[in-house]
Short mmCIF file of C-alpha atoms and ligand atoms in Angstrom, two decimals:
data_model
loop_
_atom_site.label_atom_id
_atom_site.label_comp_id
_atom_site.label_asym_id
_atom_site.label_seq_id
_atom_site.Cartn_x
_atom_site.Cartn_y
_atom_site.Cartn_z
CA MET K 1 16.05 -53.11 52.00
CA LEU K 2 15.09 -49.38 52.00
CA PHE K 3 12.99 -49.88 49.66
CA SER K 4 11.43 -53.34 51.16
CA ILE K 5 10.53 -51.40 54.14
CA VAL K 6 8.94 -48.29 52.67
CA THR K 7 6.95 -50.34 50.88
CA GLY K 8 5.44 -52.32 52.70
CA LEU K 9 5.19 -49.53 55.28
CA ASN K 10 2.83 -48.59 52.72
CA CYS K 11 0.75 -51.56 51.87
CA TRP K 12 0.57 -51.81 55.88
CA ALA K 13 -1.13 -48.75 56.22
CA LEU K 14 -3.48 -49.13 52.03
CA ASN K 15 -4.19 -52.40 54.04
CA MET K 16 -5.56 -50.70 57.16
CA LYS K 17 -8.91 -48.68 56.16
CA ILE K 18 -9.79 -47.89 59.77
CA GLU K 19 -7.66 -47.63 62.32
CA LEU K 20 -9.02 -46.26 66.34
CA LYS K 21 -6.02 -45.02 69.13
CA ASN K 22 -6.58 -45.25 72.34
CA VAL K 23 -10.11 -43.64 71.99
CA SER K 24 -11.96 -42.91 75.42
CA LEU K 25 -15.44 -41.49 75.71
CA SER K 26 -17.01 -40.86 78.84
CA ILE K 27 -20.57 -38.88 79.39
CA GLN K 28 -22.00 -36.76 82.27
CA GLN K 29 -24.52 -38.63 84.22
CA ASP K 30 -26.00 -37.11 87.23
CA ASP K 31 -22.94 -35.55 88.10
CA GLN K 32 -20.94 -38.47 87.95
CA THR K 33 -18.67 -39.24 84.75
CA VAL K 34 -18.80 -42.14 83.15
CA GLU K 35 -16.82 -43.81 81.02
CA LEU K 36 -18.26 -45.59 77.93
CA LEU K 37 -14.94 -46.22 75.97
CA LYS K 38 -11.54 -47.01 78.03
CA GLY K 39 -8.89 -47.00 75.47
CA VAL K 40 -9.78 -48.53 72.69
CA SER K 41 -7.76 -49.23 69.96
CA LEU K 42 -8.27 -51.63 67.08
CA GLU K 43 -7.82 -51.59 63.27
CA ALA K 44 -10.51 -52.44 59.85
CA ARG K 45 -9.03 -54.23 57.35
CA LEU K 46 -9.97 -52.87 53.33
CA GLY K 47 -12.18 -54.94 52.26
CA VAL K 48 -13.04 -57.34 55.28
CA ILE K 49 -15.82 -57.91 57.51
CA HIS K 50 -14.74 -57.27 60.69
CA ALA K 51 -17.06 -58.25 64.13
CA LEU K 52 -17.80 -56.43 67.51
CA LEU K 53 -18.81 -59.05 69.76
CA GLY K 54 -18.96 -58.20 73.26
CA PRO K 55 -22.53 -58.42 75.65
CA SER K 56 -25.04 -55.23 75.59
CA GLY K 57 -23.93 -52.74 77.52
CA SER K 58 -20.16 -53.04 76.31
CA GLY K 59 -20.33 -49.55 74.41
CA LYS K 60 -20.70 -51.49 71.19
CA SER K 61 -23.20 -48.96 70.36
CA THR K 62 -21.06 -45.99 71.12
CA LEU K 63 -17.93 -46.74 69.40
CA LEU K 64 -19.61 -47.55 66.20
CA TYR K 65 -21.44 -44.13 65.98
CA THR K 66 -17.76 -43.04 66.76
CA ILE K 67 -16.61 -43.55 64.01
CA ASN K 68 -19.19 -42.09 61.63
CA ARG K 69 -18.70 -39.03 64.31
CA LEU K 70 -22.40 -38.58 65.06
CA ARG K 71 -20.31 -39.15 68.83
CA GLU K 72 -17.59 -37.40 69.84
CA ILE K 73 -14.28 -38.82 71.11
CA GLN K 74 -12.26 -36.27 73.67
CA GLY K 75 -9.52 -39.17 73.50
CA GLY K 76 -7.54 -41.12 71.01
CA GLU K 77 -7.49 -40.59 67.65
CA ILE K 78 -9.62 -41.87 64.85
CA THR K 79 -8.33 -42.32 61.04
CA LEU K 80 -10.03 -43.37 57.72
CA GLU K 81 -7.32 -44.46 55.77
CA GLY K 82 -4.61 -43.25 57.71
CA LYS K 83 -5.87 -39.53 57.96
CA ASP K 84 -7.57 -37.93 61.36
CA ILE K 85 -11.41 -38.43 60.50
CA ARG K 86 -11.83 -34.74 62.28
CA ARG K 87 -10.03 -33.07 59.14
CA ILE K 88 -12.30 -34.37 56.76
CA ASN K 89 -15.32 -32.68 56.43
CA VAL K 90 -18.19 -33.95 58.26
CA PHE K 91 -20.81 -34.46 56.39
CA GLU K 92 -18.80 -36.28 53.38
CA LEU K 93 -17.07 -38.66 56.00
CA ARG K 94 -20.40 -39.11 56.71
CA ARG K 95 -21.59 -40.42 52.88
CA ARG K 96 -17.82 -42.46 52.83
CA ILE K 97 -18.55 -44.39 56.32
CA GLY K 98 -22.16 -45.63 56.39
CA LEU K 99 -24.16 -46.79 59.13
CA VAL K 100 -27.10 -49.12 59.13
CA MET K 101 -28.98 -48.97 62.89
CA GLN K 102 -29.73 -51.42 64.81
CA LYS K 103 -33.62 -50.76 64.37
CA PRO K 104 -35.07 -49.89 60.51
CA ILE K 105 -36.67 -46.29 61.13
CA PHE K 106 -38.09 -44.48 57.44
CA PHE K 107 -38.42 -40.87 57.05
CA PRO K 108 -42.23 -39.99 55.78
CA GLY K 109 -42.12 -41.46 52.56
CA THR K 110 -42.36 -44.07 49.81
CA VAL K 111 -39.23 -46.75 49.49
CA GLY K 112 -38.00 -44.77 46.61
CA GLU K 113 -38.18 -41.36 47.83
CA ASN K 114 -36.29 -42.89 51.46
CA ILE K 115 -33.27 -44.44 49.21
CA LEU K 116 -32.50 -40.81 47.54
CA PHE K 117 -32.09 -39.10 50.92
CA GLY K 118 -28.90 -39.24 50.67
CA PRO K 119 -28.34 -39.31 47.28
CA ARG K 120 -30.88 -35.79 46.82
CA LEU K 121 -28.34 -34.32 49.37
CA TRP K 122 -25.30 -33.86 47.28
CA SER K 123 -26.80 -33.53 43.38
CA LYS K 124 -26.82 -30.02 42.56
CA ASP K 125 -30.07 -31.33 39.89
CA ASN K 126 -32.04 -33.74 40.10
CA MET K 127 -31.98 -34.67 36.62
CA THR K 128 -28.48 -36.84 37.07
CA LEU K 129 -30.12 -38.48 39.89
CA VAL K 130 -29.55 -42.91 40.87
CA ASP K 131 -32.31 -44.74 39.63
CA PRO K 132 -33.74 -45.73 43.85
CA ARG K 133 -34.71 -49.23 41.95
CA HIS K 134 -31.16 -50.54 40.78
CA TYR K 135 -30.35 -50.25 45.33
CA ILE K 136 -33.29 -52.31 45.85
CA GLU K 137 -32.46 -54.49 43.60
CA LEU K 138 -29.05 -54.88 44.81
CA VAL K 139 -30.67 -55.67 48.57
CA GLN K 140 -32.42 -58.64 46.56
CA LEU K 141 -35.94 -56.90 46.80
CA ASP K 142 -38.58 -55.97 43.89
CA PRO K 143 -37.60 -53.05 42.14
CA ALA K 144 -41.43 -52.66 41.52
CA TRP K 145 -40.94 -51.82 45.54
CA VAL K 146 -39.70 -48.69 45.29
CA SER K 147 -43.34 -46.76 45.13
CA ARG K 148 -44.25 -48.60 48.56
CA ASP K 149 -44.59 -47.11 51.87
CA PRO K 150 -41.76 -48.88 53.89
CA SER K 151 -43.97 -49.40 57.24
CA THR K 152 -45.97 -52.32 54.78
CA LEU K 153 -42.65 -54.71 54.62
CA SER K 154 -41.57 -57.51 56.88
CA GLY K 155 -38.71 -56.73 59.33
CA GLY K 156 -35.54 -58.15 57.38
CA GLN K 157 -37.56 -56.24 54.31
CA GLN K 158 -36.93 -53.20 55.93
CA GLN K 159 -34.15 -53.94 57.41
CA ARG K 160 -33.19 -54.24 53.19
CA VAL K 161 -34.44 -50.72 52.68
CA SER K 162 -32.55 -49.38 55.11
CA LEU K 163 -29.28 -50.97 53.69
CA ALA K 164 -30.45 -50.07 50.14
CA ARG K 165 -30.49 -46.32 51.53
CA THR K 166 -27.44 -46.26 53.18
CA LEU K 167 -25.28 -47.64 49.25
CA ALA K 168 -27.84 -45.39 47.95
CA ASN K 169 -24.53 -42.70 49.31
CA ASN K 170 -21.89 -45.34 47.68
CA PRO K 171 -20.04 -45.88 50.85
CA GLU K 172 -16.52 -46.99 51.25
CA VAL K 173 -17.48 -48.18 54.52
CA LEU K 174 -20.37 -49.35 55.98
CA LEU K 175 -21.37 -49.66 59.74
CA LEU K 176 -23.79 -52.12 61.02
CA ASP K 177 -25.56 -51.83 64.65
CA GLU K 178 -27.16 -55.41 64.94
CA PRO K 179 -28.51 -55.46 62.22
CA THR K 180 -30.40 -58.93 62.22
CA SER K 181 -31.03 -58.54 65.96
CA ALA K 182 -35.04 -58.82 65.27
CA LEU K 183 -34.83 -60.60 62.31
CA ASP K 184 -35.83 -64.29 62.26
CA ALA K 185 -32.98 -67.34 61.41
CA GLN K 186 -33.40 -67.03 58.03
CA ALA K 187 -34.44 -63.24 57.74
CA SER K 188 -30.68 -63.02 59.44
CA GLU K 189 -29.36 -65.48 57.49
CA HIS K 190 -29.87 -64.20 53.59
CA LEU K 191 -28.79 -60.67 55.08
CA GLU K 192 -25.73 -61.86 56.18
CA THR K 193 -25.49 -63.28 52.94
CA LEU K 194 -26.12 -60.50 50.94
CA ILE K 195 -23.85 -58.16 52.90
CA THR K 196 -20.58 -60.98 52.57
CA HIS K 197 -21.69 -60.83 48.91
CA LEU K 198 -21.97 -57.33 48.71
CA CYS K 199 -18.44 -57.30 50.64
CA SER K 200 -16.69 -59.36 48.61
CA GLU K 201 -18.21 -57.70 45.39
CA ARG K 202 -17.47 -54.00 45.74
CA GLY K 203 -14.82 -54.04 47.89
CA LEU K 204 -16.54 -52.68 51.11
CA THR K 205 -14.80 -52.11 54.69
CA VAL K 206 -17.61 -53.55 57.44
CA ILE K 207 -17.70 -52.74 60.60
CA TRP K 208 -20.38 -55.41 61.89
CA VAL K 209 -21.98 -55.12 65.63
CA THR K 210 -23.16 -58.34 66.65
CA HIS K 211 -23.67 -60.01 70.49
CA ASP K 212 -24.65 -62.96 68.17
CA VAL K 213 -21.28 -65.33 68.60
CA HIS K 214 -22.78 -67.92 65.92
CA GLN K 215 -23.07 -64.83 63.43
CA ALA K 216 -20.14 -63.72 64.15
CA LYS K 217 -18.62 -66.93 63.45
CA ARG K 218 -20.26 -67.41 60.21
CA ILE K 219 -19.57 -63.14 58.31
CA ALA K 220 -16.20 -62.38 60.00
CA HIS K 221 -12.62 -62.66 59.22
CA ASP K 222 -11.14 -59.86 62.14
CA VAL K 223 -13.26 -59.67 65.06
CA THR K 224 -12.59 -57.54 68.11
CA LEU K 225 -14.60 -58.27 72.24
CA LEU K 226 -15.68 -55.08 73.74
CA TYR K 227 -15.99 -55.69 77.42
CA ARG K 228 -17.35 -52.46 80.03
CA GLY K 229 -15.81 -50.16 77.39
CA ARG K 230 -12.39 -52.17 76.62
CA VAL K 231 -11.32 -54.34 73.91
CA VAL K 232 -10.09 -57.66 74.87
CA GLU K 233 -9.31 -59.67 72.13
CA HIS K 234 -8.78 -58.47 68.33
CA GLY K 235 -7.46 -60.36 66.13
CA GLU K 236 -8.09 -62.48 63.31
CA ALA K 237 -11.98 -65.00 63.47
CA LYS K 238 -9.68 -68.24 63.22
CA ARG K 239 -8.19 -67.36 66.26
CA PHE K 240 -10.25 -66.45 68.36
CA PHE K 241 -12.73 -68.61 68.19
CA ALA K 242 -9.82 -71.91 68.49
CA SER K 243 -8.34 -70.51 71.13
CA PRO K 244 -8.96 -67.43 72.98
CA SER K 245 -6.32 -65.80 74.48
CA THR K 246 -7.83 -64.24 77.43
CA GLU K 247 -10.08 -64.94 80.18
CA GLU K 248 -13.25 -63.18 79.31
CA GLY K 249 -12.62 -64.39 75.61
CA GLN K 250 -13.24 -67.70 76.70
CA THR K 251 -16.18 -67.23 79.36
CA TYR K 252 -17.57 -65.11 76.67
CA LEU K 253 -17.17 -67.74 73.83
CA ALA K 254 -18.98 -69.96 76.24
CA GLY K 255 -22.32 -67.57 76.39
CA LYS K 256 -21.49 -66.16 80.42
CA LEU K 257 -20.23 -63.36 80.05
CA GLY K 258 -22.83 -60.69 81.29
CA GLY K 259 -23.58 -57.28 80.29
CA GLN K 260 -24.57 -54.78 81.78
CA LEU K 261 -27.93 -53.48 83.17
CA MET Q 1 -69.70 3.50 82.68
CA SER Q 2 -69.73 4.46 86.95
CA TRP Q 3 -67.28 3.06 89.45
CA LEU Q 4 -70.73 1.65 91.04
CA ALA Q 5 -70.73 -0.30 87.36
CA LEU Q 6 -67.45 -1.57 88.30
CA SER Q 7 -67.95 -2.83 91.55
CA LEU Q 8 -71.25 -4.77 91.30
CA SER Q 9 -69.48 -6.37 88.45
CA LEU Q 10 -67.59 -8.15 90.73
CA GLY Q 11 -70.99 -10.22 91.15
CA PHE Q 12 -69.14 -12.63 87.98
CA VAL Q 13 -66.31 -13.60 89.97
CA GLY Q 14 -68.44 -14.30 92.61
CA LEU Q 15 -70.35 -16.57 91.01
CA ALA Q 16 -67.02 -18.60 89.27
CA ALA Q 17 -65.84 -18.53 92.87
CA ILE Q 18 -69.23 -20.43 93.77
CA VAL Q 19 -68.73 -22.72 91.16
CA SER Q 20 -65.79 -23.68 92.02
CA ARG Q 21 -66.76 -23.98 96.00
CA TYR Q 22 -69.50 -26.13 94.81
CA GLN Q 23 -67.00 -28.21 92.79
CA GLU Q 24 -64.47 -28.84 95.14
CA LEU Q 25 -61.38 -26.87 92.67
CA GLY Q 26 -60.01 -25.09 94.91
CA LEU Q 27 -59.26 -22.40 92.69
CA GLU Q 28 -60.88 -19.37 94.91
CA LYS Q 29 -57.47 -18.57 96.02
CA GLU Q 30 -55.92 -18.12 92.62
CA LEU Q 31 -59.51 -16.40 91.98
CA ALA Q 32 -59.11 -13.81 94.72
CA ILE Q 33 -55.10 -13.45 93.66
CA ALA Q 34 -56.07 -12.77 90.08
CA VAL Q 35 -59.30 -10.23 90.49
CA VAL Q 36 -56.76 -8.50 92.78
CA ARG Q 37 -54.02 -8.62 90.21
CA THR Q 38 -56.48 -7.61 87.49
CA LEU Q 39 -58.01 -4.84 88.77
CA ILE Q 40 -54.05 -3.27 89.98
CA GLN Q 41 -52.94 -4.45 86.94
CA LEU Q 42 -55.29 -2.91 84.42
CA THR Q 43 -56.03 0.24 86.27
CA ILE Q 44 -52.46 1.06 86.48
CA ALA Q 45 -51.48 0.38 82.95
CA GLY Q 46 -55.65 3.09 82.23
CA TYR Q 47 -53.22 5.51 84.03
CA VAL Q 48 -49.91 5.48 82.22
CA LEU Q 49 -51.67 4.82 78.91
CA SER Q 50 -53.79 8.12 79.71
CA TYR Q 51 -50.15 9.86 81.06
CA VAL Q 52 -47.66 8.52 77.29
CA PHE Q 53 -51.34 10.07 75.49
CA ALA Q 54 -51.22 13.59 76.41
CA SER Q 55 -47.44 12.97 76.58
CA GLN Q 56 -45.59 14.68 73.53
CA HIS Q 57 -42.09 12.68 74.18
CA LEU Q 58 -41.95 10.00 72.31
CA ILE Q 59 -39.75 8.32 74.31
CA PHE Q 60 -42.17 7.15 76.89
CA MET Q 61 -44.33 5.38 74.13
CA VAL Q 62 -40.62 3.55 73.06
CA LEU Q 63 -39.72 2.83 76.63
CA MET Q 64 -43.03 1.15 76.81
CA LEU Q 65 -42.81 -0.92 73.88
CA VAL Q 66 -39.69 -2.31 75.61
CA LEU Q 67 -41.57 -3.17 78.56
CA MET Q 68 -44.58 -4.78 76.86
CA MET Q 69 -42.05 -7.09 74.64
CA GLY Q 70 -39.88 -7.89 77.55
CA VAL Q 71 -42.71 -9.61 79.43
CA ALA Q 72 -43.90 -10.95 76.55
CA ALA Q 73 -40.32 -12.44 75.73
CA GLN Q 74 -40.20 -13.79 79.08
CA ASN Q 75 -43.58 -14.92 78.96
CA ALA Q 76 -42.76 -17.16 76.52
CA ALA Q 77 -39.51 -18.42 76.95
CA LYS Q 78 -41.06 -20.52 79.88
CA ARG Q 79 -42.73 -22.64 77.06
CA GLY Q 80 -38.85 -23.63 76.32
CA LYS Q 81 -37.98 -25.45 78.94
CA GLY Q 82 -34.26 -27.19 78.56
CA ILE Q 83 -33.46 -25.08 75.03
CA PRO Q 84 -30.59 -22.46 76.25
CA GLY Q 85 -31.03 -19.18 75.28
CA ALA Q 86 -34.63 -19.52 74.91
CA LEU Q 87 -35.60 -16.31 76.37
CA ARG Q 88 -33.14 -14.60 73.99
CA ILE Q 89 -34.38 -16.45 71.70
CA VAL Q 90 -38.00 -15.81 71.74
CA LEU Q 91 -36.96 -11.59 72.57
CA ILE Q 92 -35.36 -11.97 68.81
CA GLY Q 93 -37.91 -12.76 67.57
CA ILE Q 94 -40.71 -11.01 69.03
CA VAL Q 95 -38.73 -7.72 68.31
CA VAL Q 96 -38.35 -8.24 64.48
CA SER Q 97 -41.82 -8.66 64.37
CA GLU Q 98 -42.89 -5.80 66.07
CA ALA Q 99 -40.21 -4.07 63.92
CA LEU Q 100 -41.67 -5.06 60.90
CA SER Q 101 -45.44 -4.83 60.92
CA LEU Q 102 -44.59 -1.09 62.86
CA MET Q 103 -42.32 -0.20 60.11
CA LEU Q 104 -45.88 -1.39 57.23
CA LEU Q 105 -48.57 0.23 59.74
CA LEU Q 106 -46.68 3.54 59.33
CA PHE Q 107 -46.47 2.74 55.57
CA LEU Q 108 -49.70 2.51 55.42
CA GLY Q 109 -50.42 5.34 56.81
CA ILE Q 110 -51.51 4.75 60.25
CA PRO Q 111 -50.45 7.48 62.48
CA GLY Q 112 -47.15 6.80 64.49
CA THR Q 113 -48.37 8.42 67.67
CA PRO Q 114 -49.22 6.46 71.42
CA GLN Q 115 -52.66 6.25 70.78
CA TYR Q 116 -52.51 3.76 67.66
CA ILE Q 117 -49.29 2.29 67.79
CA ILE Q 118 -49.60 1.20 71.84
CA PRO Q 119 -52.67 -0.94 71.14
CA LEU Q 120 -51.34 -2.42 68.16
CA SER Q 121 -48.20 -3.25 69.17
CA GLY Q 122 -49.91 -4.50 72.25
CA MET Q 123 -52.17 -6.47 69.73
CA ILE Q 124 -48.48 -7.73 67.62
CA ILE Q 125 -46.29 -8.94 70.69
CA GLY Q 126 -49.37 -10.55 72.65
CA ASN Q 127 -49.86 -12.80 69.81
CA SER Q 128 -46.24 -13.38 69.40
CA MET Q 129 -46.26 -14.48 72.57
CA VAL Q 130 -48.56 -16.97 72.43
CA ALA Q 131 -46.93 -18.31 69.06
CA SER Q 132 -43.87 -18.42 70.24
CA GLY Q 133 -44.52 -20.11 73.47
CA VAL Q 134 -46.61 -22.37 71.41
CA THR Q 135 -43.50 -23.00 68.52
CA LEU Q 136 -41.16 -23.85 71.52
CA ASN Q 137 -43.41 -26.08 72.83
CA ARG Q 138 -44.21 -28.27 70.28
CA PHE Q 139 -39.92 -27.96 68.67
CA SER Q 140 -39.17 -29.51 71.49
CA SER Q 141 -41.93 -32.03 71.65
CA GLU Q 142 -41.51 -33.24 68.38
CA PHE Q 143 -37.81 -33.03 68.51
CA THR Q 144 -38.18 -35.97 71.28
CA LEU Q 145 -40.46 -37.51 69.26
CA ARG Q 146 -38.51 -37.71 65.72
CA ARG Q 147 -34.60 -38.03 67.21
CA GLY Q 148 -34.16 -41.09 65.56
CA GLU Q 149 -35.33 -39.76 62.68
CA VAL Q 150 -33.40 -36.58 62.59
CA GLU Q 151 -30.25 -39.14 63.74
CA LEU Q 152 -30.74 -41.13 60.90
CA ALA Q 153 -31.00 -38.05 58.65
CA LEU Q 154 -27.40 -36.36 60.31
CA SER Q 155 -25.43 -40.28 59.41
CA LEU Q 156 -27.10 -40.36 55.74
CA GLY Q 157 -24.57 -37.15 55.47
CA ALA Q 158 -27.61 -34.00 55.72
CA ALA Q 159 -27.31 -30.90 57.83
CA PRO Q 160 -29.06 -29.97 61.13
CA LYS Q 161 -31.25 -27.95 59.29
CA LYS Q 162 -31.80 -30.28 56.92
CA ALA Q 163 -32.02 -33.45 59.40
CA SER Q 164 -34.67 -30.85 61.21
CA LEU Q 165 -36.75 -30.09 58.94
CA SER Q 166 -39.30 -32.08 59.03
CA VAL Q 167 -39.39 -30.48 63.53
CA ILE Q 168 -38.89 -27.14 62.36
CA LYS Q 169 -42.03 -27.27 59.15
CA ALA Q 170 -44.42 -29.19 62.31
CA ALA Q 171 -43.23 -26.31 65.33
CA VAL Q 172 -44.40 -23.27 63.03
CA LYS Q 173 -47.17 -24.48 61.64
CA ALA Q 174 -48.20 -25.13 65.63
CA GLY Q 175 -47.38 -21.48 65.17
CA MET Q 176 -49.17 -20.19 63.05
CA ILE Q 177 -52.62 -22.35 63.38
CA PRO Q 178 -53.95 -20.50 66.83
CA THR Q 179 -54.59 -17.61 63.66
CA ILE Q 180 -55.60 -19.04 60.74
CA ASP Q 181 -58.44 -21.18 62.49
CA SER Q 182 -59.64 -17.16 64.03
CA MET Q 183 -59.09 -15.60 61.00
CA LYS Q 184 -61.78 -18.16 60.19
CA THR Q 185 -64.70 -17.84 62.50
CA VAL Q 186 -63.94 -14.16 63.08
CA GLY Q 187 -67.10 -12.28 63.34
CA LEU Q 188 -69.34 -16.06 63.24
CA VAL Q 189 -68.10 -16.76 66.15
CA GLN Q 190 -66.96 -14.19 68.31
CA LEU Q 191 -66.39 -10.54 67.98
CA PRO Q 192 -61.76 -9.56 68.65
CA GLY Q 193 -61.86 -7.92 71.70
CA MET Q 194 -60.41 -4.39 70.18
CA MET Q 195 -63.82 -4.22 67.94
CA THR Q 196 -66.06 -4.39 70.51
CA GLY Q 197 -64.28 -2.23 73.07
CA GLN Q 198 -64.42 0.26 70.43
CA ILE Q 199 -68.21 -0.20 69.30
CA LEU Q 200 -68.19 -0.45 73.20
CA ALA Q 201 -66.86 3.32 73.25
CA GLY Q 202 -68.94 4.43 70.25
CA ALA Q 203 -67.16 4.24 67.39
CA ASP Q 204 -68.73 3.30 64.44
CA PRO Q 205 -69.17 -0.64 63.36
CA ILE Q 206 -68.20 -0.55 59.80
CA GLN Q 207 -64.81 1.97 60.67
CA ALA Q 208 -64.21 -1.11 63.84
CA VAL Q 209 -64.15 -3.30 61.54
CA ARG Q 210 -61.40 -2.14 59.06
CA TYR Q 211 -59.29 -0.86 61.64
CA GLN Q 212 -59.88 -4.69 62.78
CA ILE Q 213 -58.83 -6.52 59.86
CA LEU Q 214 -56.57 -4.92 59.60
CA VAL Q 215 -55.09 -6.21 62.49
CA MET Q 216 -56.38 -9.41 61.64
CA PHE Q 217 -53.67 -9.27 58.79
CA MET Q 218 -51.29 -8.39 60.94
CA ILE Q 219 -51.07 -10.52 63.51
CA SER Q 220 -50.93 -13.54 60.90
CA GLY Q 221 -47.84 -12.07 59.38
CA ALA Q 222 -46.51 -11.27 62.97
CA THR Q 223 -47.18 -14.21 63.79
CA ALA Q 224 -45.66 -16.61 60.84
CA ILE Q 225 -42.48 -14.60 61.57
CA THR Q 226 -41.89 -14.85 65.16
CA SER Q 227 -42.53 -18.56 64.32
CA LEU Q 228 -39.90 -18.50 61.88
CA ILE Q 229 -37.76 -16.61 63.58
CA VAL Q 230 -37.90 -18.55 67.21
CA VAL Q 231 -38.00 -22.14 65.78
CA LEU Q 232 -34.31 -21.17 62.65
CA GLN Q 233 -32.52 -20.15 66.36
CA GLY Q 234 -34.10 -22.78 68.29
CA TYR Q 235 -33.06 -25.86 66.28
CA LEU Q 236 -28.94 -25.26 66.98
CA ALA Q 237 -29.33 -25.37 70.90
CA TYR Q 238 -30.07 -29.15 69.87
CA PHE Q 239 -26.81 -29.83 67.55
CA THR Q 240 -23.32 -29.39 68.41
CA PRO Q 241 -20.90 -27.67 66.17
CA GLU Q 242 -19.56 -30.65 64.54
CA ALA Q 243 -24.11 -31.57 63.84
CA GLN Q 244 -24.44 -33.91 66.25
CA LEU Q 245 -27.23 -34.70 68.36
CA LYS Q 246 -26.76 -33.24 72.12
CA SER Q 247 -27.50 -35.67 74.43
CA SER Q 248 -30.76 -34.61 75.96
N1 LIG V 301 -26.60 -40.90 75.05
C1 LIG V 301 -26.04 -41.58 77.49
N2 LIG V 301 -26.61 -41.30 78.69
C2 LIG V 301 -26.73 -42.21 78.77
N3 LIG V 301 -25.91 -42.97 78.87
C3 LIG V 301 -25.45 -43.71 77.47
C4 LIG V 301 -25.94 -43.05 76.39
N4 LIG V 301 -25.64 -43.87 75.49
C5 LIG V 301 -24.73 -44.56 76.01
N5 LIG V 301 -25.22 -45.14 76.97
C6 LIG V 301 -25.13 -46.42 77.70
O1 LIG V 301 -23.22 -46.69 77.59
C7 LIG V 301 -23.39 -48.05 77.60
C8 LIG V 301 -22.83 -48.51 76.59
O2 LIG V 301 -23.98 -48.35 75.31
P1 LIG V 301 -23.60 -49.39 73.77
O3 LIG V 301 -23.48 -48.36 73.46
O4 LIG V 301 -25.27 -48.64 73.63
O5 LIG V 301 -23.65 -50.43 74.83
P2 LIG V 301 -24.12 -51.30 73.77
O6 LIG V 301 -24.49 -51.50 71.83
O7 LIG V 301 -23.21 -53.09 73.57
O8 LIG V 301 -24.91 -52.34 73.91
C9 LIG V 301 -24.47 -48.18 78.21
O9 LIG V 301 -24.37 -48.81 79.91
C10 LIG V 301 -25.88 -47.21 78.10
O10 LIG V 301 -26.62 -47.21 78.92
MG1 LIG V 302 -26.12 -51.32 70.98
#
């Protein structure tokens, strides 16, 4: 009996890749304290896609950036596999938790050099470096593009190169900040298929910020709805889309929950 | 040169005043202040220098160097607005490059008397001042421009220094370029102030040239060191201890 409780707990803990407990973050602006995150709690399960929804200005990017510690939280706790992220070396943390930003940005240099940025930080000697072409293939682009200038690629291709650059760090968790917001429908769906595939293939845990309900429906196992820095819905995607439990949830699905300016 | 000739040279300033009036530049008041400051500052400097040169006590020379470095740092730090501790950062850069240059000069056999040390230091400190001002200025504008790139590098696990390396390089380069450019055209376009002064005062041009070459080389090293020191302290001000960007 006791044994089964312990293993049960263990299982549950192992299943939770990332947990946020009562996370708060505020900034000083014109002598005023602005709360961007107000007691946010959520869990991201191992190996599934978690959609973070909410109107613009609700704090989705800020929340995402706290998970790889690009933003510091003032209250609460974030854990990776049960361990407080503040107790993990911050550079190692960022290698394990990869981020793809909203707009693709590139370092000066070729596609290949961009992809090698991460691996070069970790490898002691350049001999054992990974082959950037492997990651270009992984995101379904032509490996011959290794020596191309990223600025000559289309938006969708650029976003896939950004993804390849993040994957070259061999992360366990992928944070995606509206990666398809600048792409057309076809390029968006291509990226969705690609990431869904990678997630199941490599057991990646994905937290995907989107403001597109239809996209969330297509990709997500779990959903969190953030509104004005607060979690208003958190749970399985199927349940949320079938019957949102809050008024804000219903309003949001009806496309009527306004953002902040 | 007689005092009479010197007062007549005010006529040149009169020309500048006429241009300002005619073109409605509104610079007359600035010009008047500048004339008075030039007169007072240089006259005082002349008397102080002749006193320091005549005095046997090195303490006066040291005091004078300290004063020069303090004023220079104050001036350059204005370029680093928004960088906390800019004054301290610049001061360290100027003091270190001055100290290194002086050691090198003494090693090369330049006499350690005020007559040599003060004018040479003036040139080192003056150029270090300009270099650190340019470096800080460039660093902060370049950082603003490349914030996204820096944060991207952090997100991939880079340490702050690695993440801002391209900004650091651009700033050091900007600090060094004026000196390198002036080295390339010296003697062709302009005769440097020190050499001109020596020649006017009756020194042998060949001798004057040798000192000038020494000074140019010394300045190139000193400005490079200053820029590097300034930027290697300055970039830290943009990051938290947890390798996060501070909000702008
Ligand atoms: N560094 C900052 N300075 C001032 N305001 C900020 C800063 N970061 C975020 N904000 C504000 O916080 C709110 C949430 O921003 P963000 O996390 O980008 O929302 P979302 O990604 O959901 O659109 C917005 O109102 C935004 O203007
Ligand atoms: Mg956002």
